[in-house]
Amino acid sequence: MEREAFGIAEYPGERTGMAKYKFSIDIGGTFIDAVLFDFISEELVAFKLPTTPEDPAAGVIAAAERLEVPVNEIFEFVHGTTLGLNAILERKGTSVGIITNSGFEDIFEIGRGSLSFTDMYRFDFEQSRKIVERRNVRGVGGRIDAYGAEIDSLDIDGLRLAASELVRDGDCKALAISFLHSYANDDHEVRAVELLRREFPGVEISSGAALAREYREYERTSTAVLDAYIKPVLRNYLGRVAGGIESLGFGGNKYIMNSSGGALTFDIGEANPVATVMSGPAGGVAGALHVARHAERKNILSIDIGGTSLDACLIIDFEPTDVFEAVIDNFPVLQPIFDIRNLGAGGGSIARVDNRLLRVGPQSAGAEPGPACYGRGGELATVTDAALVLGYLDSSNFMGGEMKIANDLARAALSEHICKPLSIGIEEAAKSVFDVLVSRTSSSIKEMLLERGRDPRDFTLLAFGGCGPLLGPMIQRELEMPELMIPPLPSVFSAWGMMASDLSFSDSSSVLEPVSEASLRRLRSLSRSLEERSLAELRRRIGADVAPKIKFFARIRFIGQEHTLSVGYHESDSHEALFKRFSDAHFDRFGHTFDEPAEIVSLSIRLTIVTRKPRISCERARLRDTGEPVKASMLDMASGKVVETIRTRRSGLAPGYCVSGPMLVDDEGSTLVIHADQSLAVEEDGIISVSLVE
C-alpha cells in the first residue's frame, strides 16, 4: 500500500511497533456508528449501537469495550459529535457573561435587524431564546481604533471589577471577551484573557479575536459567546470520553472532527469548542469528498440520512462548498464550516395527521423510545415503520440480525395514527409517508441548488447514513438525477469519513482594502505573517514539529455588497488575476458579474496535515458470509404496486455485477431499494452505481 505523508515525523504504528488500528465513532440522534481499521491486514470492522442520550460518553466507551482487539493497539481515535450544537439548540450550556467596551454593552442584545428569507414574512416569528441575560453584560474602559491604534488604555481595575461582579454576583461560569476592533489589534483581548484566567481559574474564558480575527463586532461577539456557552459541556464530555477509553488501555492520539472536515486534537477541541458544532455531519462530507476524488465525479450532492435528519452538502469541481459564517439558531458563528443544510427527515421521523394533512417530521422518535417497531414503548408511526410495512426492511435481519423489530407493532402504529384519521388502507398509508417525505426533501434540494444556479441533473447523488440507501433511489427518481452512488459501509459512512479526514487548522485576518497592486503587496506580507503565526500555534497545540500543506483564501466582494465569496489566493497573484478569479466565481455563483471595483475583506489560511486513509474497497472482516438470495415482496414506486423480487446481501455482489430493478440489497445497518425504473452496477472499488432506466 502506497503511504501518504503522515505529517508528524513518522507513522505512529511504525514508531511503537504494535499500534496498527485506527478507530472512529460518530454519534447521531439514534445510533452510535463505529469503524475500526487494521492498517496491517487492511480489514474494516463496523458496527452500530443505540445512542445513549442520558449520557453520550457512556455510548462511546461501550463501543470501545465491544472491540475484539486490544485497545492499546489503537494508535488513533477520531470522534464526531453534535453535542455542542445540541447544547446550543436545547439551551443546555453554561451561564455566560460578556465583557466589552464601555458604551457598547448592547451589541449582542441588538444583533442585526435582517431576517432570513424564510422568516422575514412570518407574523409569528419569535427571536431565539436568550443565551446571555442583559444583566450579565459589563463594559470596561479602553479603546482600539479601526486601524489597530490604541486610543485609550485598557482599564485593568475595571476589568477585574466587571469579572468579579459577573462571576460572584451573576454566578457566571464562563466569560466571553469581545472588544471593538480587536481584529486589527488584539492586545487588549489578549491581556484581558491572561489576567482573567490567572485570577479566575475555575471560569471558562473565550475571546472573539482568538476565534475570528475579522471585522463585524456582533458576529465576533456571538462567536465568543457560543464558544463560552458550550465550553464546559464539551470539556466535561471529552474528558469523560478520554478517561473512559484510556482506562481500557488506549494510549494513542485523540481527535475530534471540526466543522470544515478536518480533525482537531482533543485539547484544541476543548479550547475552541465552537469549531466542532457540526462535527458529526462534517465527517460524512469528508468521506464524500474522498469518494468524489477517488471515483472521479467532480460534482456530487451528498445526502446523509440517519435516524433523525437529512444533511446535504454540494461538492463542485472536487471541492466542498463551505462558508466562513454559519448561523445556529439565529446566532452567527464566524468559523470555517461546510455549507451543510438540514433538508429533511430521517428514519425515526414521526408521521402524523394534522388537520387531515399528512406530515412527516421534523419531530423524531430518536433512540428512546424509537420507532414503534423497535418495541421499546414507541407508539407513534415513523418512516422506519412505513418501510417495514412496505417490505423494504427485513424484520429477521435488521441491523445485521443484532436488533429485532416487529411488523405487527409497525402496522398498529400506522393504522392508529394514519389509516384511521385519513380512512385509508395500511399500504397506502405507508406509501403516503414516503411520498410526503421525498417530495418535501426534493423540493428543499432544488431550492438549495437554485441558490447556486445549479441543476440537479448535473450532479451525482451520493447517499449514505442508515436510511440513505433506502431513500436515495426515491430522491434520485424525483429529481431525475442520472446517477446515484452508494459507498461501502453506507450506514456508518460518516464514521468512515472521519478516518479519511486530515488534521487541519484555520486562521484569518481582516484586510478591508480594494483589490489593487498596493493591496496585493500588503496581502503578500500579511500571508507570510499569518503563516508564521498559524504554524507556531499549530505546533504548540499538537506538541510536535509538523510540515502541513498550506492554502490561502481571500474573501472578496464588490464594493457596496454585504456578502463575500471565497477564492483561492497565491502569493504570485497579480491584482488582475485575483480580481478575475473572484469575478469568475461571482458569475458561476450568481449568473452575472460586474465591471466594478472589488475589495478584499479578509485573508484566511488552512493548514492540513495529511494522514493515512483506508482504501474505499478494503475488505470488511465481518461481512464474509454472503448468504443466499431469498424471495421477497416490496412496493415498487415505479409501478405503485407490490411486486415479487429478491433480497440479497451486498457482500455477495462482485465488481462488474449488473442488474435491473426491482431488487433489495441488505448491508449491515441499511437496505438499498432498487425500483423497476432503475438499474444497479457494482464498480471495481465496491461502490454501487444506480442509474435511471429510460
PDB file of N, CA and C in Angstrom, residues 216-295:
ATOM      1  N   ARG A 216     -16.685  43.069  12.106  1.00  0.00           N
ATOM      2  CA  ARG A 216     -18.087  42.848  12.459  1.00  0.00           C
ATOM      3  C   ARG A 216     -18.174  42.431  13.923  1.00  0.00           C
ATOM      4  N   GLU A 217     -18.482  43.417  14.737  1.00  0.00           N
ATOM      5  CA  GLU A 217     -18.434  43.234  16.190  1.00  0.00           C
ATOM      6  C   GLU A 217     -19.500  42.258  16.693  1.00  0.00           C
ATOM      7  N   TYR A 218     -20.717  42.346  16.153  1.00  0.00           N
ATOM      8  CA  TYR A 218     -21.781  41.458  16.641  1.00  0.00           C
ATOM      9  C   TYR A 218     -21.458  40.005  16.341  1.00  0.00           C
ATOM     10  N   GLU A 219     -21.041  39.727  15.098  1.00  0.00           N
ATOM     11  CA  GLU A 219     -20.754  38.345  14.721  1.00  0.00           C
ATOM     12  C   GLU A 219     -19.583  37.772  15.526  1.00  0.00           C
ATOM     13  N   ARG A 220     -18.563  38.609  15.768  1.00  0.00           N
ATOM     14  CA  ARG A 220     -17.418  38.133  16.548  1.00  0.00           C
ATOM     15  C   ARG A 220     -17.810  37.914  18.008  1.00  0.00           C
ATOM     16  N   THR A 221     -18.660  38.804  18.536  1.00  0.00           N
ATOM     17  CA  THR A 221     -19.149  38.635  19.906  1.00  0.00           C
ATOM     18  C   THR A 221     -19.990  37.375  20.021  1.00  0.00           C
ATOM     19  N   SER A 222     -20.862  37.146  19.041  1.00  0.00           N
ATOM     20  CA  SER A 222     -21.712  35.951  19.052  1.00  0.00           C
ATOM     21  C   SER A 222     -20.864  34.682  19.042  1.00  0.00           C
ATOM     22  N   THR A 223     -19.803  34.670  18.240  1.00  0.00           N
ATOM     23  CA  THR A 223     -18.924  33.504  18.180  1.00  0.00           C
ATOM     24  C   THR A 223     -18.284  33.234  19.537  1.00  0.00           C
ATOM     25  N   ALA A 224     -17.822  34.300  20.197  1.00  0.00           N
ATOM     26  CA  ALA A 224     -17.203  34.148  21.517  1.00  0.00           C
ATOM     27  C   ALA A 224     -18.215  33.669  22.550  1.00  0.00           C
ATOM     28  N   VAL A 225     -19.440  34.185  22.474  1.00  0.00           N
ATOM     29  CA  VAL A 225     -20.482  33.792  23.427  1.00  0.00           C
ATOM     30  C   VAL A 225     -20.825  32.312  23.284  1.00  0.00           C
ATOM     31  N   LEU A 226     -21.031  31.864  22.039  1.00  0.00           N
ATOM     32  CA  LEU A 226     -21.384  30.458  21.830  1.00  0.00           C
ATOM     33  C   LEU A 226     -20.238  29.544  22.251  1.00  0.00           C
ATOM     34  N   ASP A 227     -19.010  29.970  21.982  1.00  0.00           N
ATOM     35  CA  ASP A 227     -17.855  29.178  22.391  1.00  0.00           C
ATOM     36  C   ASP A 227     -17.809  29.033  23.907  1.00  0.00           C
ATOM     37  N   ALA A 228     -18.005  30.149  24.614  1.00  0.00           N
ATOM     38  CA  ALA A 228     -18.004  30.104  26.077  1.00  0.00           C
ATOM     39  C   ALA A 228     -19.183  29.292  26.610  1.00  0.00           C
ATOM     40  N   TYR A 229     -20.311  29.391  25.938  1.00  0.00           N
ATOM     41  CA  TYR A 229     -21.544  28.729  26.386  1.00  0.00           C
ATOM     42  C   TYR A 229     -21.405  27.216  26.407  1.00  0.00           C
ATOM     43  N   ILE A 230     -20.710  26.651  25.403  1.00  0.00           N
ATOM     44  CA  ILE A 230     -20.610  25.188  25.319  1.00  0.00           C
ATOM     45  C   ILE A 230     -19.275  24.649  25.815  1.00  0.00           C
ATOM     46  N   LYS A 231     -18.362  25.532  26.203  1.00  0.00           N
ATOM     47  CA  LYS A 231     -17.021  25.077  26.571  1.00  0.00           C
ATOM     48  C   LYS A 231     -17.038  24.105  27.753  1.00  0.00           C
ATOM     49  N   PRO A 232     -17.733  24.389  28.847  1.00  0.00           N
ATOM     50  CA  PRO A 232     -17.745  23.405  29.945  1.00  0.00           C
ATOM     51  C   PRO A 232     -18.406  22.091  29.543  1.00  0.00           C
ATOM     52  N   VAL A 233     -19.423  22.168  28.683  1.00  0.00           N
ATOM     53  CA  VAL A 233     -20.125  20.960  28.246  1.00  0.00           C
ATOM     54  C   VAL A 233     -19.175  20.052  27.476  1.00  0.00           C
ATOM     55  N   LEU A 234     -18.466  20.622  26.501  1.00  0.00           N
ATOM     56  CA  LEU A 234     -17.589  19.805  25.671  1.00  0.00           C
ATOM     57  C   LEU A 234     -16.345  19.364  26.447  1.00  0.00           C
ATOM     58  N   ARG A 235     -15.836  20.242  27.299  1.00  0.00           N
ATOM     59  CA  ARG A 235     -14.656  19.866  28.082  1.00  0.00           C
ATOM     60  C   ARG A 235     -14.979  18.675  28.987  1.00  0.00           C
ATOM     61  N   ASN A 236     -16.127  18.722  29.644  1.00  0.00           N
ATOM     62  CA  ASN A 236     -16.522  17.621  30.516  1.00  0.00           C
ATOM     63  C   ASN A 236     -16.737  16.337  29.718  1.00  0.00           C
ATOM     64  N   TYR A 237     -17.396  16.480  28.553  1.00  0.00           N
ATOM     65  CA  TYR A 237     -17.684  15.309  27.723  1.00  0.00           C
ATOM     66  C   TYR A 237     -16.399  14.675  27.190  1.00  0.00           C
ATOM     67  N   LEU A 238     -15.528  15.486  26.592  1.00  0.00           N
ATOM     68  CA  LEU A 238     -14.287  14.940  26.043  1.00  0.00           C
ATOM     69  C   LEU A 238     -13.396  14.375  27.147  1.00  0.00           C
ATOM     70  N   GLY A 239     -13.445  14.990  28.319  1.00  0.00           N
ATOM     71  CA  GLY A 239     -12.692  14.449  29.444  1.00  0.00           C
ATOM     72  C   GLY A 239     -13.185  13.073  29.848  1.00  0.00           C
ATOM     73  N   ARG A 240     -14.513  12.897  29.858  1.00  0.00           N
ATOM     74  CA  ARG A 240     -15.085  11.595  30.208  1.00  0.00           C
ATOM     75  C   ARG A 240     -14.769  10.555  29.146  1.00  0.00           C
ATOM     76  N   VAL A 241     -14.851  10.954  27.871  1.00  0.00           N
ATOM     77  CA  VAL A 241     -14.521  10.021  26.789  1.00  0.00           C
ATOM     78  C   VAL A 241     -13.059   9.605  26.884  1.00  0.00           C
ATOM     79  N   ALA A 242     -12.169  10.601  27.049  1.00  0.00           N
ATOM     80  CA  ALA A 242     -10.743  10.301  27.137  1.00  0.00           C
ATOM     81  C   ALA A 242     -10.447   9.394  28.325  1.00  0.00           C
ATOM     82  N   GLY A 243     -11.026   9.712  29.470  1.00  0.00           N
ATOM     83  CA  GLY A 243     -10.792   8.896  30.655  1.00  0.00           C
ATOM     84  C   GLY A 243     -11.314   7.480  30.485  1.00  0.00           C
ATOM     85  N   GLY A 244     -12.468   7.350  29.830  1.00  0.00           N
ATOM     86  CA  GLY A 244     -13.069   6.031  29.652  1.00  0.00           C
ATOM     87  C   GLY A 244     -12.254   5.125  28.755  1.00  0.00           C
ATOM     88  N   ILE A 245     -11.815   5.664  27.602  1.00  0.00           N
ATOM     89  CA  ILE A 245     -11.075   4.799  26.675  1.00  0.00           C
ATOM     90  C   ILE A 245      -9.644   4.569  27.158  1.00  0.00           C
ATOM     91  N   GLU A 246      -9.094   5.548  27.882  1.00  0.00           N
ATOM     92  CA  GLU A 246      -7.751   5.344  28.418  1.00  0.00           C
ATOM     93  C   GLU A 246      -7.757   4.311  29.534  1.00  0.00           C
ATOM     94  N   SER A 247      -8.861   4.212  30.274  1.00  0.00           N
ATOM     95  CA  SER A 247      -8.965   3.184  31.310  1.00  0.00           C
ATOM     96  C   SER A 247      -9.003   1.783  30.712  1.00  0.00           C
ATOM     97  N   LEU A 248      -9.358   1.710  29.418  1.00  0.00           N
ATOM     98  CA  LEU A 248      -9.370   0.419  28.725  1.00  0.00           C
ATOM     99  C   LEU A 248      -8.012   0.086  28.115  1.00  0.00           C
ATOM    100  N   GLY A 249      -7.066   1.011  28.215  1.00  0.00           N
ATOM    101  CA  GLY A 249      -5.724   0.763  27.709  1.00  0.00           C
ATOM    102  C   GLY A 249      -5.319   1.612  26.524  1.00  0.00           C
ATOM    103  N   PHE A 250      -6.203   2.520  26.068  1.00  0.00           N
ATOM    104  CA  PHE A 250      -5.864   3.351  24.919  1.00  0.00           C
ATOM    105  C   PHE A 250      -4.803   4.376  25.303  1.00  0.00           C
ATOM    106  N   GLY A 251      -3.772   4.496  24.450  1.00  0.00           N
ATOM    107  CA  GLY A 251      -2.722   5.467  24.722  1.00  0.00           C
ATOM    108  C   GLY A 251      -2.314   6.246  23.496  1.00  0.00           C
ATOM    109  N   GLY A 252      -3.155   6.227  22.467  1.00  0.00           N
ATOM    110  CA  GLY A 252      -2.814   6.892  21.216  1.00  0.00           C
ATOM    111  C   GLY A 252      -3.296   8.329  21.153  1.00  0.00           C
ATOM    112  N   ASN A 253      -3.359   8.865  19.930  1.00  0.00           N
ATOM    113  CA  ASN A 253      -3.785  10.246  19.704  1.00  0.00           C
ATOM    114  C   ASN A 253      -5.305  10.322  19.637  1.00  0.00           C
ATOM    115  N   LYS A 254      -5.875  11.356  20.219  1.00  0.00           N
ATOM    116  CA  LYS A 254      -7.323  11.552  20.259  1.00  0.00           C
ATOM    117  C   LYS A 254      -7.680  12.807  19.465  1.00  0.00           C
ATOM    118  N   TYR A 255      -8.615  12.659  18.506  1.00  0.00           N
ATOM    119  CA  TYR A 255      -9.014  13.776  17.660  1.00  0.00           C
ATOM    120  C   TYR A 255     -10.530  13.910  17.629  1.00  0.00           C
ATOM    121  N   ILE A 256     -10.989  15.136  17.449  1.00  0.00           N
ATOM    122  CA  ILE A 256     -12.404  15.403  17.235  1.00  0.00           C
ATOM    123  C   ILE A 256     -12.548  16.145  15.911  1.00  0.00           C
ATOM    124  N   MET A 257     -13.571  15.803  15.141  1.00  0.00           N
ATOM    125  CA  MET A 257     -13.781  16.461  13.860  1.00  0.00           C
ATOM    126  C   MET A 257     -14.147  17.920  14.066  1.00  0.00           C
ATOM    127  N   ASN A 258     -13.654  18.787  13.181  1.00  0.00           N
ATOM    128  CA  ASN A 258     -14.143  20.157  13.199  1.00  0.00           C
ATOM    129  C   ASN A 258     -15.230  20.317  12.139  1.00  0.00           C
ATOM    130  N   SER A 259     -15.789  21.499  12.033  1.00  0.00           N
ATOM    131  CA  SER A 259     -16.955  21.708  11.176  1.00  0.00           C
ATOM    132  C   SER A 259     -16.617  21.845   9.704  1.00  0.00           C
ATOM    133  N   SER A 260     -15.315  21.889   9.375  1.00  0.00           N
ATOM    134  CA  SER A 260     -14.924  22.022   7.974  1.00  0.00           C
ATOM    135  C   SER A 260     -14.202  20.787   7.458  1.00  0.00           C
ATOM    136  N   GLY A 261     -14.414  19.650   8.135  1.00  0.00           N
ATOM    137  CA  GLY A 261     -13.953  18.388   7.592  1.00  0.00           C
ATOM    138  C   GLY A 261     -12.590  17.927   8.030  1.00  0.00           C
ATOM    139  N   GLY A 262     -11.877  18.704   8.811  1.00  0.00           N
ATOM    140  CA  GLY A 262     -10.592  18.267   9.333  1.00  0.00           C
ATOM    141  C   GLY A 262     -10.751  17.743  10.748  1.00  0.00           C
ATOM    142  N   ALA A 263      -9.651  17.380  11.339  1.00  0.00           N
ATOM    143  CA  ALA A 263      -9.681  16.875  12.704  1.00  0.00           C
ATOM    144  C   ALA A 263      -8.831  17.767  13.599  1.00  0.00           C
ATOM    145  N   LEU A 264      -9.262  17.912  14.842  1.00  0.00           N
ATOM    146  CA  LEU A 264      -8.538  18.682  15.846  1.00  0.00           C
ATOM    147  C   LEU A 264      -8.173  17.755  16.991  1.00  0.00           C
ATOM    148  N   THR A 265      -7.074  18.025  17.667  1.00  0.00           N
ATOM    149  CA  THR A 265      -6.776  17.266  18.874  1.00  0.00           C
ATOM    150  C   THR A 265      -7.850  17.559  19.922  1.00  0.00           C
ATOM    151  N   PHE A 266      -8.016  16.658  20.866  1.00  0.00           N
ATOM    152  CA  PHE A 266      -8.980  16.892  21.940  1.00  0.00           C
ATOM    153  C   PHE A 266      -8.677  18.209  22.651  1.00  0.00           C
ATOM    154  N   ASP A 267      -7.403  18.520  22.834  1.00  0.00           N
ATOM    155  CA  ASP A 267      -7.035  19.758  23.529  1.00  0.00           C
ATOM    156  C   ASP A 267      -7.524  20.986  22.759  1.00  0.00           C
ATOM    157  N   ILE A 268      -7.353  20.974  21.436  1.00  0.00           N
ATOM    158  CA  ILE A 268      -7.826  22.109  20.635  1.00  0.00           C
ATOM    159  C   ILE A 268      -9.347  22.159  20.664  1.00  0.00           C
ATOM    160  N   GLY A 269     -10.000  21.000  20.587  1.00  0.00           N
ATOM    161  CA  GLY A 269     -11.460  20.960  20.644  1.00  0.00           C
ATOM    162  C   GLY A 269     -11.996  21.517  21.947  1.00  0.00           C
ATOM    163  N   GLU A 270     -11.321  21.202  23.050  1.00  0.00           N
ATOM    164  CA  GLU A 270     -11.746  21.730  24.348  1.00  0.00           C
ATOM    165  C   GLU A 270     -11.510  23.233  24.436  1.00  0.00           C
ATOM    166  N   ALA A 271     -10.421  23.706  23.817  1.00  0.00           N
ATOM    167  CA  ALA A 271     -10.098  25.133  23.870  1.00  0.00           C
ATOM    168  C   ALA A 271     -10.999  25.948  22.958  1.00  0.00           C
ATOM    169  N   ASN A 272     -11.380  25.403  21.800  1.00  0.00           N
ATOM    170  CA  ASN A 272     -12.230  26.106  20.825  1.00  0.00           C
ATOM    171  C   ASN A 272     -13.415  25.231  20.426  1.00  0.00           C
ATOM    172  N   PRO A 273     -14.330  24.957  21.331  1.00  0.00           N
ATOM    173  CA  PRO A 273     -15.424  24.014  21.030  1.00  0.00           C
ATOM    174  C   PRO A 273     -16.364  24.484  19.931  1.00  0.00           C
ATOM    175  N   VAL A 274     -16.451  25.803  19.695  1.00  0.00           N
ATOM    176  CA  VAL A 274     -17.363  26.288  18.661  1.00  0.00           C
ATOM    177  C   VAL A 274     -16.934  25.791  17.278  1.00  0.00           C
ATOM    178  N   ALA A 275     -15.666  25.397  17.132  1.00  0.00           N
ATOM    179  CA  ALA A 275     -15.182  24.860  15.853  1.00  0.00           C
ATOM    180  C   ALA A 275     -15.715  23.465  15.579  1.00  0.00           C
ATOM    181  N   THR A 276     -16.363  22.845  16.569  1.00  0.00           N
ATOM    182  CA  THR A 276     -16.814  21.456  16.417  1.00  0.00           C
ATOM    183  C   THR A 276     -18.331  21.318  16.346  1.00  0.00           C
ATOM    184  N   VAL A 277     -19.054  22.422  16.204  1.00  0.00           N
ATOM    185  CA  VAL A 277     -20.516  22.336  16.330  1.00  0.00           C
ATOM    186  C   VAL A 277     -21.157  21.453  15.262  1.00  0.00           C
ATOM    187  N   MET A 278     -20.551  21.367  14.068  1.00  0.00           N
ATOM    188  CA  MET A 278     -21.060  20.486  13.015  1.00  0.00           C
ATOM    189  C   MET A 278     -20.134  19.284  12.834  1.00  0.00           C
ATOM    190  N   SER A 279     -19.557  18.835  13.934  1.00  0.00           N
ATOM    191  CA  SER A 279     -18.550  17.784  13.921  1.00  0.00           C
ATOM    192  C   SER A 279     -19.041  16.493  13.279  1.00  0.00           C
ATOM    193  N   GLY A 280     -20.233  16.030  13.652  1.00  0.00           N
ATOM    194  CA  GLY A 280     -20.748  14.773  13.121  1.00  0.00           C
ATOM    195  C   GLY A 280     -20.998  14.798  11.621  1.00  0.00           C
ATOM    196  N   PRO A 281     -21.868  15.711  11.122  1.00  0.00           N
ATOM    197  CA  PRO A 281     -22.132  15.770   9.682  1.00  0.00           C
ATOM    198  C   PRO A 281     -20.891  16.043   8.838  1.00  0.00           C
ATOM    199  N   ALA A 282     -19.908  16.755   9.393  1.00  0.00           N
ATOM    200  CA  ALA A 282     -18.693  17.061   8.628  1.00  0.00           C
ATOM    201  C   ALA A 282     -17.922  15.798   8.269  1.00  0.00           C
ATOM    202  N   GLY A 283     -18.011  14.762   9.100  1.00  0.00           N
ATOM    203  CA  GLY A 283     -17.350  13.506   8.791  1.00  0.00           C
ATOM    204  C   GLY A 283     -17.891  12.889   7.516  1.00  0.00           C
ATOM    205  N   GLY A 284     -19.210  12.972   7.330  1.00  0.00           N
ATOM    206  CA  GLY A 284     -19.813  12.449   6.113  1.00  0.00           C
ATOM    207  C   GLY A 284     -19.365  13.206   4.888  1.00  0.00           C
ATOM    208  N   VAL A 285     -19.241  14.527   4.989  1.00  0.00           N
ATOM    209  CA  VAL A 285     -18.791  15.332   3.852  1.00  0.00           C
ATOM    210  C   VAL A 285     -17.329  15.032   3.539  1.00  0.00           C
ATOM    211  N   ALA A 286     -16.506  14.834   4.580  1.00  0.00           N
ATOM    212  CA  ALA A 286     -15.105  14.477   4.353  1.00  0.00           C
ATOM    213  C   ALA A 286     -15.009  13.155   3.593  1.00  0.00           C
ATOM    214  N   GLY A 287     -15.855  12.200   3.973  1.00  0.00           N
ATOM    215  CA  GLY A 287     -15.883  10.932   3.255  1.00  0.00           C
ATOM    216  C   GLY A 287     -16.382  11.089   1.836  1.00  0.00           C
ATOM    217  N   ALA A 288     -17.403  11.921   1.641  1.00  0.00           N
ATOM    218  CA  ALA A 288     -17.944  12.165   0.302  1.00  0.00           C
ATOM    219  C   ALA A 288     -16.899  12.800  -0.603  1.00  0.00           C
ATOM    220  N   LEU A 289     -16.109  13.710  -0.052  1.00  0.00           N
ATOM    221  CA  LEU A 289     -15.049  14.350  -0.830  1.00  0.00           C
ATOM    222  C   LEU A 289     -14.001  13.323  -1.257  1.00  0.00           C
ATOM    223  N   HIS A 290     -13.665  12.423  -0.348  1.00  0.00           N
ATOM    224  CA  HIS A 290     -12.697  11.372  -0.674  1.00  0.00           C
ATOM    225  C   HIS A 290     -13.230  10.467  -1.786  1.00  0.00           C
ATOM    226  N   VAL A 291     -14.520  10.114  -1.709  1.00  0.00           N
ATOM    227  CA  VAL A 291     -15.138   9.281  -2.740  1.00  0.00           C
ATOM    228  C   VAL A 291     -15.183  10.023  -4.076  1.00  0.00           C
ATOM    229  N   ALA A 292     -15.532  11.307  -4.046  1.00  0.00           N
ATOM    230  CA  ALA A 292     -15.617  12.093  -5.280  1.00  0.00           C
ATOM    231  C   ALA A 292     -14.288  12.091  -6.020  1.00  0.00           C
ATOM    232  N   ARG A 293     -13.215  12.310  -5.307  1.00  0.00           N
ATOM    233  CA  ARG A 293     -11.898  12.357  -5.946  1.00  0.00           C
ATOM    234  C   ARG A 293     -11.461  10.974  -6.406  1.00  0.00           C
ATOM    235  N   HIS A 294     -11.774   9.957  -5.605  1.00  0.00           N
ATOM    236  CA  HIS A 294     -11.395   8.600  -5.976  1.00  0.00           C
ATOM    237  C   HIS A 294     -12.181   8.116  -7.195  1.00  0.00           C
ATOM    238  N   ALA A 295     -13.498   8.389  -7.213  1.00  0.00           N
ATOM    239  CA  ALA A 295     -14.362   7.907  -8.291  1.00  0.00           C
ATOM    240  C   ALA A 295     -14.407   8.859  -9.480  1.00  0.00           C
TER     241      ALA A 295
END
